[in-house]
Amino acid sequence: MPIKDKKRGKGGKFKKKKKVTSISNEDIEFLVAKTNYDAVEIAEWFTGFIEDNPDGTLSKEKMMDMYASVLPGKKAKVFVDQIFVKFDTDGSGSIDFKEFMMATNMSEAGSPEEKLRWAFKMYDKDGSGGIDVDEMVEIVGNLYELEGQSKETAAEKAIMSFKLLDVNGDGELNEDEFVEGCMRDNTLAELLNAGM
């Protein structure tokens, strides 16, 4: 049986990434509906995004570099990690333009309540619509540690915060409990928003 010649350079890990040059009308319509941007602004964002990311994706490392210039190192890492947990749904280590715009829109929320609603969505790692005590300890504990608290003290404060916010005592915070509780506790609200 003769050996067939295999063509090289067709796929596999050495496949050259395709350059993205345009955004579909469907994507524009989706982003207009889901963000606070209009079609013209989305097109402008797309142009800049593609200039910096010709293959149409933004790596976690590149995003870290961007945010490290405006946030202290550890806060930038916590922030970028949260973005990628929420938006890198395929675990590829990069996000596409739509995911980038959703994250950008969320991070530019205006009022304290909008920022807290955004924070809730970021911290609801499993997308269940609720934050349990373990998620609260991981997130809020990390933020307290960044503020100089020991790991143990940070965990204790996170658990205390959770208990204060869990008004109905069901062991999980829904979005309203989280937002309303944080609005009553300025220290916690400032801590959570400082991580953004």
PDB file of C-alpha atoms in Angstrom:
ATOM      1  CA  MET A   1       0.000   0.000   0.000  1.00  0.00           C
ATOM      2  CA  PRO A   2       1.627   3.286  -1.030  1.00  0.00           C
ATOM      3  CA  ILE A   3       2.214   6.001   1.516  1.00  0.00           C
ATOM      4  CA  LYS A   4       0.197   9.079   0.710  1.00  0.00           C
ATOM      5  CA  ASP A   5       1.942  12.399   0.715  1.00  0.00           C
ATOM      6  CA  LYS A   6       0.685  14.474   3.575  1.00  0.00           C
ATOM      7  CA  LYS A   7       0.261  18.142   2.922  1.00  0.00           C
ATOM      8  CA  ARG A   8       2.040  20.208   5.500  1.00  0.00           C
ATOM      9  CA  GLY A   9       0.861  23.483   7.012  1.00  0.00           C
ATOM     10  CA  LYS A  10      -2.848  22.645   6.929  1.00  0.00           C
ATOM     11  CA  GLY A  11      -4.124  22.942  10.483  1.00  0.00           C
ATOM     12  CA  GLY A  12      -2.759  21.549  13.698  1.00  0.00           C
ATOM     13  CA  LYS A  13      -0.912  23.604  16.228  1.00  0.00           C
ATOM     14  CA  PHE A  14       1.020  25.469  13.546  1.00  0.00           C
ATOM     15  CA  LYS A  15      -2.067  26.700  11.766  1.00  0.00           C
ATOM     16  CA  LYS A  16      -1.758  30.403  11.044  1.00  0.00           C
ATOM     17  CA  LYS A  17      -4.482  32.447  12.684  1.00  0.00           C
ATOM     18  CA  LYS A  18      -6.808  34.181  10.280  1.00  0.00           C
ATOM     19  CA  LYS A  19      -6.865  37.951  10.304  1.00  0.00           C
ATOM     20  CA  VAL A  20     -10.259  39.372  11.249  1.00  0.00           C
ATOM     21  CA  THR A  21     -11.262  42.401   9.192  1.00  0.00           C
ATOM     22  CA  SER A  22     -14.936  43.070   9.872  1.00  0.00           C
ATOM     23  CA  ILE A  23     -17.707  42.696  12.404  1.00  0.00           C
ATOM     24  CA  SER A  24     -21.009  41.153  11.402  1.00  0.00           C
ATOM     25  CA  ASN A  25     -24.290  43.051  11.551  1.00  0.00           C
ATOM     26  CA  GLU A  26     -25.542  40.334  13.932  1.00  0.00           C
ATOM     27  CA  ASP A  27     -22.676  41.058  16.343  1.00  0.00           C
ATOM     28  CA  ILE A  28     -23.315  44.806  16.146  1.00  0.00           C
ATOM     29  CA  GLU A  29     -27.036  44.286  16.812  1.00  0.00           C
ATOM     30  CA  PHE A  30     -26.221  41.960  19.730  1.00  0.00           C
ATOM     31  CA  LEU A  31     -23.827  44.511  21.278  1.00  0.00           C
ATOM     32  CA  VAL A  32     -26.228  47.429  20.761  1.00  0.00           C
ATOM     33  CA  ALA A  33     -28.901  45.411  22.601  1.00  0.00           C
ATOM     34  CA  LYS A  34     -26.625  44.183  25.419  1.00  0.00           C
ATOM     35  CA  THR A  35     -24.399  47.218  26.070  1.00  0.00           C
ATOM     36  CA  ASN A  36     -24.657  50.980  26.447  1.00  0.00           C
ATOM     37  CA  TYR A  37     -22.903  51.557  23.105  1.00  0.00           C
ATOM     38  CA  ASP A  38     -24.461  52.512  19.773  1.00  0.00           C
ATOM     39  CA  ALA A  39     -23.482  50.997  16.402  1.00  0.00           C
ATOM     40  CA  VAL A  40     -21.008  53.791  15.563  1.00  0.00           C
ATOM     41  CA  GLU A  41     -19.212  53.451  18.914  1.00  0.00           C
ATOM     42  CA  ILE A  42     -19.058  49.662  18.509  1.00  0.00           C
ATOM     43  CA  ALA A  43     -17.526  50.054  15.036  1.00  0.00           C
ATOM     44  CA  GLU A  44     -14.923  52.455  16.466  1.00  0.00           C
ATOM     45  CA  TRP A  45     -14.094  50.051  19.311  1.00  0.00           C
ATOM     46  CA  PHE A  46     -13.843  47.210  16.781  1.00  0.00           C
ATOM     47  CA  THR A  47     -11.371  49.138  14.638  1.00  0.00           C
ATOM     48  CA  GLY A  48      -9.100  49.776  17.628  1.00  0.00           C
ATOM     49  CA  PHE A  49      -9.470  46.220  18.914  1.00  0.00           C
ATOM     50  CA  ILE A  50      -8.498  44.706  15.547  1.00  0.00           C
ATOM     51  CA  GLU A  51      -5.549  47.083  15.136  1.00  0.00           C
ATOM     52  CA  ASP A  52      -4.175  45.740  18.421  1.00  0.00           C
ATOM     53  CA  ASN A  53      -5.422  42.151  17.942  1.00  0.00           C
ATOM     54  CA  PRO A  54      -5.463  41.268  14.208  1.00  0.00           C
ATOM     55  CA  ASP A  55      -6.588  37.684  14.871  1.00  0.00           C
ATOM     56  CA  GLY A  56      -9.692  38.974  16.663  1.00  0.00           C
ATOM     57  CA  THR A  57      -8.785  37.751  20.149  1.00  0.00           C
ATOM     58  CA  LEU A  58      -7.232  39.359  23.216  1.00  0.00           C
ATOM     59  CA  SER A  59      -5.009  37.165  25.381  1.00  0.00           C
ATOM     60  CA  LYS A  60      -5.139  37.194  29.159  1.00  0.00           C
ATOM     61  CA  GLU A  61      -1.497  38.285  29.256  1.00  0.00           C
ATOM     62  CA  LYS A  62      -2.144  41.255  26.977  1.00  0.00           C
ATOM     63  CA  MET A  63      -5.163  42.294  29.046  1.00  0.00           C
ATOM     64  CA  MET A  64      -3.020  42.013  32.200  1.00  0.00           C
ATOM     65  CA  ASP A  65      -0.506  44.387  30.630  1.00  0.00           C
ATOM     66  CA  MET A  66      -3.311  46.854  29.848  1.00  0.00           C
ATOM     67  CA  TYR A  67      -4.820  46.816  33.344  1.00  0.00           C
ATOM     68  CA  ALA A  68      -1.463  46.707  35.161  1.00  0.00           C
ATOM     69  CA  SER A  69      -0.854  50.214  33.836  1.00  0.00           C
ATOM     70  CA  VAL A  70      -4.003  51.562  35.564  1.00  0.00           C
ATOM     71  CA  LEU A  71      -4.423  49.290  38.608  1.00  0.00           C
ATOM     72  CA  PRO A  72      -1.857  48.110  41.170  1.00  0.00           C
ATOM     73  CA  GLY A  73      -0.391  44.718  40.120  1.00  0.00           C
ATOM     74  CA  LYS A  74      -2.343  42.404  42.422  1.00  0.00           C
ATOM     75  CA  LYS A  75      -5.636  44.238  41.866  1.00  0.00           C
ATOM     76  CA  ALA A  76      -5.081  44.083  38.110  1.00  0.00           C
ATOM     77  CA  LYS A  77      -4.564  40.308  38.382  1.00  0.00           C
ATOM     78  CA  VAL A  78      -7.727  39.803  40.460  1.00  0.00           C
ATOM     79  CA  PHE A  79      -9.711  41.948  38.016  1.00  0.00           C
ATOM     80  CA  VAL A  80      -8.408  40.247  34.865  1.00  0.00           C
ATOM     81  CA  ASP A  81      -8.838  36.790  36.422  1.00  0.00           C
ATOM     82  CA  GLN A  82     -12.486  37.628  37.141  1.00  0.00           C
ATOM     83  CA  ILE A  83     -13.037  38.860  33.582  1.00  0.00           C
ATOM     84  CA  PHE A  84     -11.605  35.661  32.143  1.00  0.00           C
ATOM     85  CA  VAL A  85     -13.589  33.427  34.508  1.00  0.00           C
ATOM     86  CA  LYS A  86     -16.752  35.175  33.356  1.00  0.00           C
ATOM     87  CA  PHE A  87     -16.054  35.734  29.665  1.00  0.00           C
ATOM     88  CA  ASP A  88     -13.509  33.125  28.489  1.00  0.00           C
ATOM     89  CA  THR A  89     -16.195  30.463  28.378  1.00  0.00           C
ATOM     90  CA  ASP A  90     -14.199  28.054  26.202  1.00  0.00           C
ATOM     91  CA  GLY A  91     -11.095  28.299  28.418  1.00  0.00           C
ATOM     92  CA  SER A  92      -8.873  29.287  25.494  1.00  0.00           C
ATOM     93  CA  GLY A  93      -6.968  31.955  27.437  1.00  0.00           C
ATOM     94  CA  SER A  94      -8.299  34.699  25.202  1.00  0.00           C
ATOM     95  CA  ILE A  95     -11.525  36.615  24.624  1.00  0.00           C
ATOM     96  CA  ASP A  96     -13.033  37.770  21.355  1.00  0.00           C
ATOM     97  CA  PHE A  97     -14.358  41.236  20.517  1.00  0.00           C
ATOM     98  CA  LYS A  98     -17.933  40.571  21.704  1.00  0.00           C
ATOM     99  CA  GLU A  99     -16.691  39.244  25.048  1.00  0.00           C
ATOM    100  CA  PHE A 100     -14.302  42.186  25.344  1.00  0.00           C
ATOM    101  CA  MET A 101     -17.128  44.666  24.727  1.00  0.00           C
ATOM    102  CA  MET A 102     -19.380  42.969  27.291  1.00  0.00           C
ATOM    103  CA  ALA A 103     -16.576  43.188  29.873  1.00  0.00           C
ATOM    104  CA  THR A 104     -15.793  46.793  28.923  1.00  0.00           C
ATOM    105  CA  ASN A 105     -19.437  47.780  29.182  1.00  0.00           C
ATOM    106  CA  MET A 106     -19.736  46.174  32.609  1.00  0.00           C
ATOM    107  CA  SER A 107     -16.564  47.821  33.895  1.00  0.00           C
ATOM    108  CA  GLU A 108     -17.759  51.262  32.790  1.00  0.00           C
ATOM    109  CA  ALA A 109     -20.952  51.050  34.824  1.00  0.00           C
ATOM    110  CA  GLY A 110     -21.813  54.480  36.177  1.00  0.00           C
ATOM    111  CA  SER A 111     -23.707  54.499  39.461  1.00  0.00           C
ATOM    112  CA  PRO A 112     -22.550  52.630  42.577  1.00  0.00           C
ATOM    113  CA  GLU A 113     -25.547  50.299  42.185  1.00  0.00           C
ATOM    114  CA  GLU A 114     -24.621  49.492  38.565  1.00  0.00           C
ATOM    115  CA  LYS A 115     -21.031  48.811  39.637  1.00  0.00           C
ATOM    116  CA  LEU A 116     -22.236  46.474  42.375  1.00  0.00           C
ATOM    117  CA  ARG A 117     -24.536  44.649  39.947  1.00  0.00           C
ATOM    118  CA  TRP A 118     -21.567  44.253  37.649  1.00  0.00           C
ATOM    119  CA  ALA A 119     -19.410  43.068  40.564  1.00  0.00           C
ATOM    120  CA  PHE A 120     -22.085  40.491  41.443  1.00  0.00           C
ATOM    121  CA  LYS A 121     -22.033  39.111  37.900  1.00  0.00           C
ATOM    122  CA  MET A 122     -18.241  38.949  37.976  1.00  0.00           C
ATOM    123  CA  TYR A 123     -18.173  37.232  41.355  1.00  0.00           C
ATOM    124  CA  ASP A 124     -20.907  34.719  40.490  1.00  0.00           C
ATOM    125  CA  LYS A 125     -18.224  32.485  38.999  1.00  0.00           C
ATOM    126  CA  ASP A 126     -20.457  29.541  38.151  1.00  0.00           C
ATOM    127  CA  GLY A 127     -23.224  31.719  36.680  1.00  0.00           C
ATOM    128  CA  SER A 128     -25.812  30.255  39.064  1.00  0.00           C
ATOM    129  CA  GLY A 129     -27.396  33.610  39.875  1.00  0.00           C
ATOM    130  CA  GLY A 130     -26.137  33.396  43.437  1.00  0.00           C
ATOM    131  CA  ILE A 131     -22.937  33.713  45.433  1.00  0.00           C
ATOM    132  CA  ASP A 132     -22.275  31.128  48.120  1.00  0.00           C
ATOM    133  CA  VAL A 133     -20.002  31.570  51.121  1.00  0.00           C
ATOM    134  CA  ASP A 134     -17.049  29.849  49.382  1.00  0.00           C
ATOM    135  CA  GLU A 135     -17.236  32.251  46.421  1.00  0.00           C
ATOM    136  CA  MET A 136     -17.496  35.178  48.861  1.00  0.00           C
ATOM    137  CA  VAL A 137     -14.458  34.008  50.836  1.00  0.00           C
ATOM    138  CA  GLU A 138     -12.433  33.552  47.661  1.00  0.00           C
ATOM    139  CA  ILE A 139     -13.309  36.925  46.181  1.00  0.00           C
ATOM    140  CA  VAL A 140     -13.712  39.212  49.174  1.00  0.00           C
ATOM    141  CA  GLY A 141     -10.964  37.404  51.059  1.00  0.00           C
ATOM    142  CA  ASN A 142      -8.552  38.080  48.180  1.00  0.00           C
ATOM    143  CA  LEU A 143      -9.520  41.748  48.165  1.00  0.00           C
ATOM    144  CA  TYR A 144      -9.025  42.063  51.939  1.00  0.00           C
ATOM    145  CA  GLU A 145      -5.619  40.368  51.545  1.00  0.00           C
ATOM    146  CA  LEU A 146      -4.712  42.945  48.894  1.00  0.00           C
ATOM    147  CA  GLU A 147      -5.551  45.577  51.509  1.00  0.00           C
ATOM    148  CA  GLY A 148      -2.927  44.023  53.825  1.00  0.00           C
ATOM    149  CA  GLN A 149      -5.086  41.685  55.932  1.00  0.00           C
ATOM    150  CA  SER A 150      -3.804  38.201  56.813  1.00  0.00           C
ATOM    151  CA  LYS A 151      -5.430  35.293  54.963  1.00  0.00           C
ATOM    152  CA  GLU A 152      -7.252  34.193  58.134  1.00  0.00           C
ATOM    153  CA  THR A 153      -8.520  37.674  58.995  1.00  0.00           C
ATOM    154  CA  ALA A 154      -9.546  38.206  55.373  1.00  0.00           C
ATOM    155  CA  ALA A 155     -11.534  34.949  55.372  1.00  0.00           C
ATOM    156  CA  GLU A 156     -13.216  35.850  58.684  1.00  0.00           C
ATOM    157  CA  LYS A 157     -14.215  39.280  57.338  1.00  0.00           C
ATOM    158  CA  ALA A 158     -15.542  37.701  54.147  1.00  0.00           C
ATOM    159  CA  ILE A 159     -17.679  35.246  56.160  1.00  0.00           C
ATOM    160  CA  MET A 160     -18.965  38.083  58.378  1.00  0.00           C
ATOM    161  CA  SER A 161     -19.826  40.128  55.300  1.00  0.00           C
ATOM    162  CA  PHE A 162     -21.630  37.152  53.795  1.00  0.00           C
ATOM    163  CA  LYS A 163     -23.710  36.644  56.935  1.00  0.00           C
ATOM    164  CA  LEU A 164     -24.674  40.334  56.987  1.00  0.00           C
ATOM    165  CA  LEU A 165     -25.723  40.264  53.340  1.00  0.00           C
ATOM    166  CA  ASP A 166     -27.590  36.933  53.429  1.00  0.00           C
ATOM    167  CA  VAL A 167     -30.812  38.494  54.713  1.00  0.00           C
ATOM    168  CA  ASN A 168     -33.033  35.466  54.121  1.00  0.00           C
ATOM    169  CA  GLY A 169     -30.458  33.060  55.620  1.00  0.00           C
ATOM    170  CA  ASP A 170     -30.573  30.567  52.744  1.00  0.00           C
ATOM    171  CA  GLY A 171     -26.770  30.317  52.446  1.00  0.00           C
ATOM    172  CA  GLU A 172     -26.638  32.074  49.105  1.00  0.00           C
ATOM    173  CA  LEU A 173     -26.709  35.722  48.063  1.00  0.00           C
ATOM    174  CA  ASN A 174     -28.920  36.654  45.157  1.00  0.00           C
ATOM    175  CA  GLU A 175     -28.138  39.800  43.193  1.00  0.00           C
ATOM    176  CA  ASP A 176     -30.571  42.001  45.135  1.00  0.00           C
ATOM    177  CA  GLU A 177     -29.300  40.852  48.555  1.00  0.00           C
ATOM    178  CA  PHE A 178     -25.755  41.484  47.418  1.00  0.00           C
ATOM    179  CA  VAL A 179     -26.400  44.940  45.960  1.00  0.00           C
ATOM    180  CA  GLU A 180     -28.717  46.177  48.724  1.00  0.00           C
ATOM    181  CA  GLY A 181     -26.412  44.867  51.448  1.00  0.00           C
ATOM    182  CA  CYS A 182     -23.351  46.462  49.904  1.00  0.00           C
ATOM    183  CA  MET A 183     -25.210  49.756  49.488  1.00  0.00           C
ATOM    184  CA  ARG A 184     -25.801  49.710  53.272  1.00  0.00           C
ATOM    185  CA  ASP A 185     -22.141  48.846  53.999  1.00  0.00           C
ATOM    186  CA  ASN A 186     -19.932  51.532  52.442  1.00  0.00           C
ATOM    187  CA  THR A 187     -16.711  49.800  53.501  1.00  0.00           C
ATOM    188  CA  LEU A 188     -17.662  46.603  51.678  1.00  0.00           C
ATOM    189  CA  ALA A 189     -18.940  48.490  48.630  1.00  0.00           C
ATOM    190  CA  GLU A 190     -15.673  50.442  48.369  1.00  0.00           C
ATOM    191  CA  LEU A 191     -13.639  47.239  48.773  1.00  0.00           C
ATOM    192  CA  LEU A 192     -15.587  45.427  46.068  1.00  0.00           C
ATOM    193  CA  ASN A 193     -15.478  48.330  43.638  1.00  0.00           C
ATOM    194  CA  ALA A 194     -11.762  48.908  44.314  1.00  0.00           C
ATOM    195  CA  GLY A 195     -11.131  45.448  42.892  1.00  0.00           C
ATOM    196  CA  MET A 196     -12.757  46.510  39.629  1.00  0.00           C
TER     197      MET A 196
END
